[in-house]
Amino acid sequence: MNYSKEVENMCIVKKGVDHGPAPIPEEGKWVKAKEIKDISGFTHGIGWCAPQQGACKLTLNIKDGIIEEALVETVGCSGMTHSAAMAGEILVGKTILEALNTDLVCDAINTAMRELFLQIVYGRSQSAFSEGGLAIGAGLEDLGKGHRSQVGTIYSSKLKGPRYLELAEGYITEVGLDSDNQIIGYKYVNLGKMMDGIKKGVDPMEAIEKASGTYGRFDEAVKKIDPRQE
């Protein structure tokens, strides 16, 4: 260690206050984190790229500082989607500090990693008060049945009004309108369930029907439109 002459000539003054870091909640216990291996938890980070044309939701399950599970969800940019495929391979097995200082291919994914790092080192994790934390596989449970991201896609113009294209329930095939041409419900296809049926040998049209449902007062609609064509 190199010291300046000024510091070498100083006398020693003892430090009186030394209570260590504030404890943070981690998997059902309070931890005074001093090293990366002291960090555990399941949490999320949201990131965006420089031109803000796309966003990433990153979910990591971290045990003793090591990333054991990663879920990368992207929207709005085709390049980001392919970057996510690489990031999914890069992330697991690294410490959270390594991941923070690794090029995760895309600005949005790198930003999501930064935001997630801030969350977890301050004790803001989804599993903060869950004893033992969440099992590896919790990321898949976040996706729900069908293992598909929850997506909301709404398009609207001043001239023609709103079009619901996809919501949490699934891909929207019809939108129901009342006598005032206001949306009162919709019909959707849960693409995850549909694909599960097709993989089991169900006829595709039958699989679509079995995976379809309605929301709101769709059955009362005066008019039903295809939001992508009408």
mmCIF file of C-alpha atoms in Angstrom, residues 38-131:
data_model
loop_
_atom_site.group_PDB
_atom_site.id
_atom_site.type_symbol
_atom_site.label_atom_id
_atom_site.label_comp_id
_atom_site.label_asym_id
_atom_site.label_seq_id
_atom_site.Cartn_x
_atom_site.Cartn_y
_atom_site.Cartn_z
ATOM 1 C CA ASP A 38 -23.730 -13.344 1.698
ATOM 2 C CA ILE A 39 -26.449 -12.472 -0.831
ATOM 3 C CA SER A 40 -29.359 -14.809 -1.546
ATOM 4 C CA GLY A 41 -32.840 -14.197 -2.941
ATOM 5 C CA PHE A 42 -35.271 -14.305 -5.832
ATOM 6 C CA THR A 43 -35.919 -10.972 -7.483
ATOM 7 C CA HIS A 44 -36.452 -9.009 -10.689
ATOM 8 C CA GLY A 45 -34.980 -6.105 -12.623
ATOM 9 C CA ILE A 46 -36.370 -4.035 -15.482
ATOM 10 C CA GLY A 47 -34.041 -2.607 -18.118
ATOM 11 C CA TRP A 48 -34.252 -0.561 -21.307
ATOM 12 C CA CYS A 49 -31.934 0.140 -24.233
ATOM 13 C CA ALA A 50 -30.468 3.524 -25.163
ATOM 14 C CA PRO A 51 -33.018 4.356 -27.896
ATOM 15 C CA GLN A 52 -35.729 2.948 -25.572
ATOM 16 C CA GLN A 53 -37.255 0.865 -28.320
ATOM 17 C CA GLY A 54 -37.352 -2.252 -26.147
ATOM 18 C CA ALA A 55 -37.345 -3.461 -22.552
ATOM 19 C CA CYS A 56 -36.207 -6.499 -20.573
ATOM 20 C CA LYS A 57 -37.546 -8.095 -17.412
ATOM 21 C CA LEU A 58 -34.797 -10.156 -15.786
ATOM 22 C CA THR A 59 -35.586 -12.634 -13.001
ATOM 23 C CA LEU A 60 -32.774 -14.305 -11.055
ATOM 24 C CA ASN A 61 -32.755 -16.892 -8.260
ATOM 25 C CA ILE A 62 -29.538 -16.358 -6.324
ATOM 26 C CA LYS A 63 -28.128 -18.679 -3.658
ATOM 27 C CA ASP A 64 -24.993 -17.687 -1.711
ATOM 28 C CA GLY A 65 -24.125 -15.081 -4.320
ATOM 29 C CA ILE A 66 -24.365 -17.504 -7.271
ATOM 30 C CA ILE A 67 -27.022 -17.214 -9.987
ATOM 31 C CA GLU A 68 -28.727 -20.619 -10.007
ATOM 32 C CA GLU A 69 -31.697 -19.739 -12.212
ATOM 33 C CA ALA A 70 -32.409 -17.051 -14.805
ATOM 34 C CA LEU A 71 -35.535 -15.970 -16.656
ATOM 35 C CA VAL A 72 -35.064 -13.359 -19.399
ATOM 36 C CA GLU A 73 -38.184 -11.773 -20.911
ATOM 37 C CA THR A 74 -37.952 -9.112 -23.633
ATOM 38 C CA VAL A 75 -40.354 -6.973 -25.634
ATOM 39 C CA GLY A 76 -40.175 -4.530 -28.510
ATOM 40 C CA CYS A 77 -36.898 -5.421 -30.237
ATOM 41 C CA SER A 78 -36.027 -8.491 -32.288
ATOM 42 C CA GLY A 79 -32.290 -8.052 -31.635
ATOM 43 C CA MET A 80 -32.932 -7.976 -27.905
ATOM 44 C CA THR A 81 -34.832 -11.249 -28.128
ATOM 45 C CA HIS A 82 -31.826 -12.959 -29.697
ATOM 46 C CA SER A 83 -29.535 -11.310 -27.169
ATOM 47 C CA ALA A 84 -31.698 -12.790 -24.419
ATOM 48 C CA ALA A 85 -30.996 -16.256 -25.804
ATOM 49 C CA MET A 86 -27.280 -15.648 -25.249
ATOM 50 C CA ALA A 87 -27.764 -13.969 -21.860
ATOM 51 C CA GLY A 88 -29.691 -16.991 -20.612
ATOM 52 C CA GLU A 89 -26.563 -19.077 -21.157
ATOM 53 C CA ILE A 90 -24.145 -16.460 -19.856
ATOM 54 C CA LEU A 91 -25.843 -15.633 -16.539
ATOM 55 C CA VAL A 92 -26.213 -18.941 -14.709
ATOM 56 C CA GLY A 93 -23.271 -20.060 -12.598
ATOM 57 C CA LYS A 94 -21.847 -16.543 -12.231
ATOM 58 C CA THR A 95 -21.734 -14.525 -9.049
ATOM 59 C CA ILE A 96 -23.988 -11.475 -9.124
ATOM 60 C CA LEU A 97 -20.879 -9.274 -9.219
ATOM 61 C CA GLU A 98 -19.539 -11.175 -12.236
ATOM 62 C CA ALA A 99 -22.905 -10.835 -13.969
ATOM 63 C CA LEU A 100 -23.007 -7.113 -13.217
ATOM 64 C CA ASN A 101 -19.635 -6.716 -14.923
ATOM 65 C CA THR A 102 -20.330 -9.047 -17.854
ATOM 66 C CA ASP A 103 -21.513 -7.881 -21.271
ATOM 67 C CA LEU A 104 -24.976 -9.415 -21.487
ATOM 68 C CA VAL A 105 -25.101 -8.545 -25.203
ATOM 69 C CA CYS A 106 -27.923 -5.978 -25.040
ATOM 70 C CA ASP A 107 -28.196 -2.578 -23.296
ATOM 71 C CA ALA A 108 -31.610 -3.450 -21.916
ATOM 72 C CA ILE A 109 -30.442 -6.732 -20.365
ATOM 73 C CA ASN A 110 -27.351 -5.046 -18.909
ATOM 74 C CA THR A 111 -29.558 -2.319 -17.427
ATOM 75 C CA ALA A 112 -31.941 -4.933 -16.010
ATOM 76 C CA MET A 113 -28.953 -6.650 -14.343
ATOM 77 C CA ARG A 114 -27.906 -3.340 -12.802
ATOM 78 C CA GLU A 115 -31.379 -2.656 -11.445
ATOM 79 C CA LEU A 116 -31.684 -6.214 -10.119
ATOM 80 C CA PHE A 117 -28.282 -5.936 -8.423
ATOM 81 C CA LEU A 118 -29.434 -2.802 -6.608
ATOM 82 C CA GLN A 119 -32.629 -4.535 -5.533
ATOM 83 C CA ILE A 120 -31.037 -7.626 -4.081
ATOM 84 C CA VAL A 121 -28.020 -6.111 -2.320
ATOM 85 C CA TYR A 122 -30.417 -3.793 -0.474
ATOM 86 C CA GLY A 123 -32.626 -6.720 0.561
ATOM 87 C CA ARG A 124 -35.557 -5.964 -1.773
ATOM 88 C CA SER A 125 -36.296 -9.460 -3.004
ATOM 89 C CA GLN A 126 -39.508 -11.382 -3.572
ATOM 90 C CA SER A 127 -38.249 -14.068 -1.193
ATOM 91 C CA ALA A 128 -36.978 -11.715 1.541
ATOM 92 C CA PHE A 129 -39.286 -13.164 4.166
ATOM 93 C CA SER A 130 -39.661 -16.710 2.776
ATOM 94 C CA GLU A 131 -37.746 -19.135 4.984
#
